[in-house]
CSV table of C-alpha atoms in Angstrom, one decimal:
chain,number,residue,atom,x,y,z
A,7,UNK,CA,-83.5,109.4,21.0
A,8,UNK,CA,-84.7,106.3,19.3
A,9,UNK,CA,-84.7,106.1,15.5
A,10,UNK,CA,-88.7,106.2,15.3
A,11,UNK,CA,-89.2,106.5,11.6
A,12,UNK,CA,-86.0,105.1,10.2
A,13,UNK,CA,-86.5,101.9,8.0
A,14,UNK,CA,-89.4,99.4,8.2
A,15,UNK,CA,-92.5,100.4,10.4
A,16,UNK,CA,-95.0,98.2,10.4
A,17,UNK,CA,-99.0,99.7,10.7
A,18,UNK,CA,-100.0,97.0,12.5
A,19,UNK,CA,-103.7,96.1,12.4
A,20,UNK,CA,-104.9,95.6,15.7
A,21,UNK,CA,-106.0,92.2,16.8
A,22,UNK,CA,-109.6,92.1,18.3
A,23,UNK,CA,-111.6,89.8,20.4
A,24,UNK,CA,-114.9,91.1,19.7
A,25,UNK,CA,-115.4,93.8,17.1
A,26,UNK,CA,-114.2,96.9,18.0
A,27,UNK,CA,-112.4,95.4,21.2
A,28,UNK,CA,-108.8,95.4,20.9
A,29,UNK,CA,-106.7,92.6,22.6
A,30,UNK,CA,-103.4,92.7,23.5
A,31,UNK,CA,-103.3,88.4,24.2
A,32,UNK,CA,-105.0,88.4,21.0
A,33,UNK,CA,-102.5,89.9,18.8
A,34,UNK,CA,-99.5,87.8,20.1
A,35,UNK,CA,-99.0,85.2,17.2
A,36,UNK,CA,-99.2,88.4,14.6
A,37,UNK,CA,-96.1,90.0,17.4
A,38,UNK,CA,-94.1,86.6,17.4
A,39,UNK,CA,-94.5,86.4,13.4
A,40,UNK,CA,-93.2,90.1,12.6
A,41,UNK,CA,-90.3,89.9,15.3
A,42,UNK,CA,-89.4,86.6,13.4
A,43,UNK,CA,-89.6,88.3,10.2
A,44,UNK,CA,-87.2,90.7,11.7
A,45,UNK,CA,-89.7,93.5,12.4
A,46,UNK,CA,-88.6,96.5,15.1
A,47,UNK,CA,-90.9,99.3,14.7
A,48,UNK,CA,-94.6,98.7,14.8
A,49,UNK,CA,-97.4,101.9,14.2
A,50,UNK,CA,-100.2,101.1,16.4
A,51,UNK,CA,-104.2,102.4,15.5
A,52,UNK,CA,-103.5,104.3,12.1
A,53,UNK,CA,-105.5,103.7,9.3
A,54,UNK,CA,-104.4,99.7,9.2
A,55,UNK,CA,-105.4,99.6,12.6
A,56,UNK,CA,-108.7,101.1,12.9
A,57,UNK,CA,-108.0,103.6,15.1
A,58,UNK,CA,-110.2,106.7,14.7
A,59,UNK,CA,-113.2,103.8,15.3
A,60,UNK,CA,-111.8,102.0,18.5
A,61,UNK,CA,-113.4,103.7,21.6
A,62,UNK,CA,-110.9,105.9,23.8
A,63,UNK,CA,-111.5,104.3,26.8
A,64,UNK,CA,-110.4,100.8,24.8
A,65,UNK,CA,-107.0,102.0,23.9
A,66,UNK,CA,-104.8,102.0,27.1
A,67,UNK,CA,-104.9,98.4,27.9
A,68,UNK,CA,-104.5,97.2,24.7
A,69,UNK,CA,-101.3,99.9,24.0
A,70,UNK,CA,-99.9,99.1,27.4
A,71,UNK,CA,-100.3,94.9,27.0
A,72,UNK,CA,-99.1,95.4,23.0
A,73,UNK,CA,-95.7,97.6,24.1
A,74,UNK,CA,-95.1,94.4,26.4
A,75,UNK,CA,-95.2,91.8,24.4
A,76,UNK,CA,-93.3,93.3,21.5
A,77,UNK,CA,-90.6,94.3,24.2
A,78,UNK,CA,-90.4,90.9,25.5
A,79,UNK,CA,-90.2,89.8,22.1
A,80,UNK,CA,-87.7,92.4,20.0
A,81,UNK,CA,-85.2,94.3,22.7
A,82,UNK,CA,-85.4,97.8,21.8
A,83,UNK,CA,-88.3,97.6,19.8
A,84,UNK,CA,-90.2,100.7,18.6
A,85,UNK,CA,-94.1,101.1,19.2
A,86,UNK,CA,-95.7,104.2,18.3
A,87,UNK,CA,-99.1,105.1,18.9
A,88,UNK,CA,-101.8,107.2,16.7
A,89,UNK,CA,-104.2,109.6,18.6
A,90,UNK,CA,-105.8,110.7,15.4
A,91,UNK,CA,-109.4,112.7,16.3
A,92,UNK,CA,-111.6,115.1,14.5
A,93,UNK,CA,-110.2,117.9,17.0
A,94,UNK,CA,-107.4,119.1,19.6
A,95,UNK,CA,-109.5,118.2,22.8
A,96,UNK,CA,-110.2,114.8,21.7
A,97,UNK,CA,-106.5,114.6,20.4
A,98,UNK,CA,-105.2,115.5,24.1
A,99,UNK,CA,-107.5,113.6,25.9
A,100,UNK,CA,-106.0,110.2,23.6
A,101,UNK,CA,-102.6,111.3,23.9
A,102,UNK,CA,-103.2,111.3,27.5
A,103,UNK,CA,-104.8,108.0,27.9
A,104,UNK,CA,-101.6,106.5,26.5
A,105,UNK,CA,-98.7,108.5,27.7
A,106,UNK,CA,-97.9,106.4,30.3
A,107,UNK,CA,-98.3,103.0,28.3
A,108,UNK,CA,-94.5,103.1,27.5
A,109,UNK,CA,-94.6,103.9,23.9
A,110,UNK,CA,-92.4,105.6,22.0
A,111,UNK,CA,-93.6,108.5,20.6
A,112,UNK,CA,-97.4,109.2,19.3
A,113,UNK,CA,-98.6,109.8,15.8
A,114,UNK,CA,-101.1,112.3,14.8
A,115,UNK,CA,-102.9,113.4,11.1
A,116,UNK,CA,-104.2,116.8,10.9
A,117,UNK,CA,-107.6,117.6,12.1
A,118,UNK,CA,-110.2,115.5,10.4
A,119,UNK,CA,-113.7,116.2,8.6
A,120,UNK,CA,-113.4,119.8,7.8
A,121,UNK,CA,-110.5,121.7,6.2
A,122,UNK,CA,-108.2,123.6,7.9
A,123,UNK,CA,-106.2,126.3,7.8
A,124,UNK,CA,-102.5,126.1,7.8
A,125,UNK,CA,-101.9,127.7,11.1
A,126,UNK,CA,-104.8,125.9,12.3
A,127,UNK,CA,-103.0,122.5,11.5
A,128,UNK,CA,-99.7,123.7,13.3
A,129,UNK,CA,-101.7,124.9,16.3
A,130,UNK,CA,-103.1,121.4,16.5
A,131,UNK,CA,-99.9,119.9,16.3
A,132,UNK,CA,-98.0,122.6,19.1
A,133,UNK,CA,-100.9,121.2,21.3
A,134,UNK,CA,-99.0,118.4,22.1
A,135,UNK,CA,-96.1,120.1,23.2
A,136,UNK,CA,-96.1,119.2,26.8
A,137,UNK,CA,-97.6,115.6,26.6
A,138,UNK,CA,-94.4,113.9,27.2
A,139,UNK,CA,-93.7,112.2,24.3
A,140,UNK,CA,-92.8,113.2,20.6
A,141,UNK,CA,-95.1,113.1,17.8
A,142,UNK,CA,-95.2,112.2,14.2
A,143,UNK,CA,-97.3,113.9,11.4
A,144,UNK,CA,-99.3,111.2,9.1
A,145,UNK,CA,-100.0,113.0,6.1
A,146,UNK,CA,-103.3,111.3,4.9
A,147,UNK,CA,-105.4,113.9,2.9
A,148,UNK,CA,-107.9,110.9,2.1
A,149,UNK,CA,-109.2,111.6,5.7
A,150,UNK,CA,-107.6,114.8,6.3
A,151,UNK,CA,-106.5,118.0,5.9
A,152,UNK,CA,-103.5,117.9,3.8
A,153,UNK,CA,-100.4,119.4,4.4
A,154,UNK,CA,-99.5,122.1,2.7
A,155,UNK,CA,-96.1,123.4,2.6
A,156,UNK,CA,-97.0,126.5,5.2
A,157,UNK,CA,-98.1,123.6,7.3
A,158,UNK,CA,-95.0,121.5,6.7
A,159,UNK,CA,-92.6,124.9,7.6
A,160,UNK,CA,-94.9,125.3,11.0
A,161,UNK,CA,-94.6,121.6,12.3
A,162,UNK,CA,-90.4,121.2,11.0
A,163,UNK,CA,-90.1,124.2,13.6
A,164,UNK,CA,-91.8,122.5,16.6
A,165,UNK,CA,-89.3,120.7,18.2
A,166,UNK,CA,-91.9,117.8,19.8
A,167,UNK,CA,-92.6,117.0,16.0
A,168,UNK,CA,-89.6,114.4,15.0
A,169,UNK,CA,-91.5,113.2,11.8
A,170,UNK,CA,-93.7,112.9,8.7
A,171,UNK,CA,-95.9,109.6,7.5
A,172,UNK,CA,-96.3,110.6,4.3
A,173,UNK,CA,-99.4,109.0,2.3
A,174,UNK,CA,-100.4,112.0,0.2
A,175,UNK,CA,-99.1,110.1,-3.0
A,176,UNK,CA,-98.2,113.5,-4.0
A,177,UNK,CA,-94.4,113.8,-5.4
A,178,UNK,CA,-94.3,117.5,-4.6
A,179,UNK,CA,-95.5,116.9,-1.3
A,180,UNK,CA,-93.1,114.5,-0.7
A,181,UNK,CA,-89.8,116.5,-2.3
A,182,UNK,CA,-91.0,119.1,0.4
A,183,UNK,CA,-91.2,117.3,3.2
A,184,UNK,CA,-87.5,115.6,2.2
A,185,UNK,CA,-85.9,119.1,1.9
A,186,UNK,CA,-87.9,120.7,5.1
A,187,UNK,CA,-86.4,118.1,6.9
A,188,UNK,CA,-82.8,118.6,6.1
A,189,UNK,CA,-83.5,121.4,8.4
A,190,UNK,CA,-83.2,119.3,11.5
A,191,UNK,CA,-81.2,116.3,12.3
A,192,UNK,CA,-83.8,114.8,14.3
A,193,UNK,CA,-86.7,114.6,11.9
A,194,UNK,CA,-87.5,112.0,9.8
A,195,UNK,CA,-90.1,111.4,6.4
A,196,UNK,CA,-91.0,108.2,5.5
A,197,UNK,CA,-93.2,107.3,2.8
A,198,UNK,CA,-96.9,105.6,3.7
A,199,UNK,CA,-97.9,105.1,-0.4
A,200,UNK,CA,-97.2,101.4,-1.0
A,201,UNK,CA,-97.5,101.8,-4.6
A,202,UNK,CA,-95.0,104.4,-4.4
A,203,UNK,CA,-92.4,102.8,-1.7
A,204,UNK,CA,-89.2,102.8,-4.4
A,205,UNK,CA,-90.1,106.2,-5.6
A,206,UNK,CA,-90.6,107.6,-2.0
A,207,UNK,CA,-86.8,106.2,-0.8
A,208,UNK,CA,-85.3,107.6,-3.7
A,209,UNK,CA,-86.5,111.1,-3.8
A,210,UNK,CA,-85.1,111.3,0.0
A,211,UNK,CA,-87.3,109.4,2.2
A,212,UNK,CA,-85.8,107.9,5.4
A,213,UNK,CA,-88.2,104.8,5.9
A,214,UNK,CA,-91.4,102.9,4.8
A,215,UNK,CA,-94.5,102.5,6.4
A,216,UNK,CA,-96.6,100.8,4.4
A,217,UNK,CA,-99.8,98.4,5.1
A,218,UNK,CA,-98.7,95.5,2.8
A,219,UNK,CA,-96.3,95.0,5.5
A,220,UNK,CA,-98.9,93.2,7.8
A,221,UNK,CA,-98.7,90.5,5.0
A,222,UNK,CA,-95.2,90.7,4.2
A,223,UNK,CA,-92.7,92.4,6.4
A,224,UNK,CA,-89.9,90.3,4.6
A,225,UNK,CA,-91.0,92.1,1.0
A,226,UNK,CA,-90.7,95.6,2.5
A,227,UNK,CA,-87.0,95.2,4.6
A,228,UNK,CA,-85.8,93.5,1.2
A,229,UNK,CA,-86.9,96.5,-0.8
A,230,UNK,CA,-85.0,98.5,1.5
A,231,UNK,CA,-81.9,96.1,1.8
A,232,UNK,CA,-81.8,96.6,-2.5
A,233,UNK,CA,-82.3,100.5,-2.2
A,234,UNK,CA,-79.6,100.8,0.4
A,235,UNK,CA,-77.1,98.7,-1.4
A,236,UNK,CA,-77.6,100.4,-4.7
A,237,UNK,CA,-79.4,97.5,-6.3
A,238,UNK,CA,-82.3,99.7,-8.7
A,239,UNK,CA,-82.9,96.8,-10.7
A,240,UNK,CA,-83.9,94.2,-7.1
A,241,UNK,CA,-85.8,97.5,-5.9
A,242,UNK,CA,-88.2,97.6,-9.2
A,243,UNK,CA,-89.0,94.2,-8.7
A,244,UNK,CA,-89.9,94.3,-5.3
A,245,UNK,CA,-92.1,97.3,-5.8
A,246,UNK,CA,-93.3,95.4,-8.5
A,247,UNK,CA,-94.1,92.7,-5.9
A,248,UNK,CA,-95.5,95.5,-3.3
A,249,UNK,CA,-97.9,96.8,-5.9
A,250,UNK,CA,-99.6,93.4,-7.3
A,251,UNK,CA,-100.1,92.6,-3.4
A,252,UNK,CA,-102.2,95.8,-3.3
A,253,UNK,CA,-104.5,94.0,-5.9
A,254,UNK,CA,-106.1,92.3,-3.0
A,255,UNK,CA,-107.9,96.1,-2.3
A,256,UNK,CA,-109.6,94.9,-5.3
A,257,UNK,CA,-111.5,91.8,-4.4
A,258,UNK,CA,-112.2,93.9,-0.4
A,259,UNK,CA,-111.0,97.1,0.7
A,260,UNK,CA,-109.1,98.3,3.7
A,261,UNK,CA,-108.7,96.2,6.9
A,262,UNK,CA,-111.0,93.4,6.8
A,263,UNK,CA,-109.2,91.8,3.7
A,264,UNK,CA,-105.7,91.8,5.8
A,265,UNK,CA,-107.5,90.9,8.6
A,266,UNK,CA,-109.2,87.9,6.3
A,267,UNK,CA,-105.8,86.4,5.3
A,268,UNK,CA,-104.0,86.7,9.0
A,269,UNK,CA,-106.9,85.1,10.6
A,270,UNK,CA,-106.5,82.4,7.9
A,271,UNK,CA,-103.0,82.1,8.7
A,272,UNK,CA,-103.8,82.0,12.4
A,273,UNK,CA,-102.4,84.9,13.2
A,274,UNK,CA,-105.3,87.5,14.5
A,275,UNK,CA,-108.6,87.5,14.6
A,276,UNK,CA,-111.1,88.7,11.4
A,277,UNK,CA,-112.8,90.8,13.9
A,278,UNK,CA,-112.8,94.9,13.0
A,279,UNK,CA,-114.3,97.7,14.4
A,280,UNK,CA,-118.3,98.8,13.4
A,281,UNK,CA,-119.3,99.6,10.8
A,282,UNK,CA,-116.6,97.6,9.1
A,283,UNK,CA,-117.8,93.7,8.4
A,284,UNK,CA,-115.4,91.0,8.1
A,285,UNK,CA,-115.2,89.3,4.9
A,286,UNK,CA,-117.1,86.6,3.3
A,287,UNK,CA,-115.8,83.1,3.3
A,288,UNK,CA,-115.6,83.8,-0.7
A,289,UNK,CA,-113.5,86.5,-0.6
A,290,UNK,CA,-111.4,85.0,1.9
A,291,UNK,CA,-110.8,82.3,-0.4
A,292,UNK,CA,-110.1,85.0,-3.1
A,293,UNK,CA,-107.5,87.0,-1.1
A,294,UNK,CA,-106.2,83.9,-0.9
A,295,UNK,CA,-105.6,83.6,-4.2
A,296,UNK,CA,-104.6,87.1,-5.0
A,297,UNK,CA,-101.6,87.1,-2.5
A,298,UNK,CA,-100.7,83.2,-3.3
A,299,UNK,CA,-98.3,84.2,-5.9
A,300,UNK,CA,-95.7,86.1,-3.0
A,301,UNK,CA,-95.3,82.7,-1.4
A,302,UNK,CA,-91.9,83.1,0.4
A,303,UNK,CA,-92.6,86.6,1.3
A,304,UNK,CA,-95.9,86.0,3.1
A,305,UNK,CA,-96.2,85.4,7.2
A,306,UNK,CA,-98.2,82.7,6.0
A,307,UNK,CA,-97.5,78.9,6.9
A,308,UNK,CA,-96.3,77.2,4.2
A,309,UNK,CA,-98.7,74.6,3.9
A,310,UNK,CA,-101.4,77.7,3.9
A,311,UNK,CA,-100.3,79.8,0.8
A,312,UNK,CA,-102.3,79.7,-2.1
A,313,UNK,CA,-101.2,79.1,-5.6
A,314,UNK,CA,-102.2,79.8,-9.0
């Protein structure tokens, strides 16, 4: 099997041509940019990527086109797919849209709006079992039920599940994830907090997944060059680097502000999905600002980066 988790995954926002109409063609300068940037693993409609507000009937086409292009682009590479749904039946009927799209595996948060019970949470998850391709948990209490550890025990013992997106920002959570997984070979936890990236690899996590990485894939794979050769005092400062590029939250929340400074770059389009508005020119020029600073690290063009 593929290492799914392992490493760098990038939560790619997904390109549109009108809002809330994904585009493969659209999103192929943002593919070319990552796989020059030495991206191989891409997450496809999580939170960075709208997903839960793209239609269902939108999602094949643009899965199918995306896991193309980044094939043609990186050989091997890794494209998983969230399916994420307030419950089972609209869970199974994604999953089953995109089956046959040639992703690698499809990635799943708990039931959202209410709270669930624990059992309730691994019956979701054994739902899956005969889709055809493996899933991965994405802990994300901010939008769903959270894991607990009953729930953690449950989905470790369901062989379909190979792995954990952790974004809880919880260190317990995350200690309990590491050491459920020591239980199989074939599972992997990666952490999803980018404030938390260096603390997340070195309490046992096998990879990164965070958002910033749509900015700056080259800041995340160096943190994790520095933590695997031992370097503590290179990984502080790159979390350092990883936290002040979350300052751009700040100035606009959530997608449109990534979506702002790729479009700027010429990258992707600003379009997101309704409700969500795309940004002002003014905070587009603010963003701008914020992020100048990472210079180097940033997909931008040169000649595009903002300075103090």
């Amino acid at each position: 099997m593929k290492d799914l988790l392992g490493g760098l995954v990038v939560p790619l926002v997904t390109p549109m041509d009108l809002p809330g109409v994904p585009s493969a063609a659209a999103g192929t300068p943002l593919l070319r940019a990552m796989a020059d940037a030495g991206v191989r693993r891409l997450m496809l409609l999580g939170s960075n990527g709208e997903g839960p507000l793209v239609r269902a009937d939108r999602v094949p086409g643009y899965v199918a086109g995306t896991v193309k292009r980044w094939r043609d682009l990186v050989d091997g590479g890794v494209v998983l797919v969230n399916v994420t749904a307030p419950g089972t039946d609209e869970v199974r009927e994604r999953a089953e849209r995109v089956v046959d799209s040639g992703a690698d595996a499809l990635v799943l948060s708990p039931p959202t709006y209410f709270r669930h019970r624990p059992d309730e949470v691994v019956a979701h998850y054994a739902a899956l079992a005969g889709v055809g391709l493996p899933v991965v948990a994405y802990n994300a209490p901010k939008y769903a039920t959270p894991l607990t550890e009953s729930s953690v025990d449950g989905l470790v013992a369901l062989p379909h599940v190979v792995g954990v997106k952790d974004s809880s920002t919880d260190p317990a959570v995350l200690a309990h994830l590491v050491e459920a997984a020591r239980r199989r070979t074939d599972f992997t936890v990666s952490q999803g907090d980018e404030r938390g990236l260096a603390a997340g690899l070195r309490a046992g996590a096998g990879g990164i997944v965070p958002g910033t990485a749509n900015l700056a894939p080259r800041l995340a794979a160096d943190l994790l060059a520095a933590h695997e050769a031992g370097d503590g005092a290179e990984v502080d400062r790159l979390q350092d680097l990883h936290t002040r590029l979350t300052a751009l939250h700040a100035v606009r929340p959530g997608v449109p502000a990534v979506k702002a400074l790729l479009a700027r770059w010429g990258l992707c389009p600003p379009h997101a999905a309704p409700p969500l508005a795309p940004c002002t020119p003014s905070e587009a020029d603010e963003l701008a600002r914020v992020v100048g600073p990472l210079g180097a690290y940033l997909l931008a063009p040169h000649d595009l980066v903002t300075h103090d």
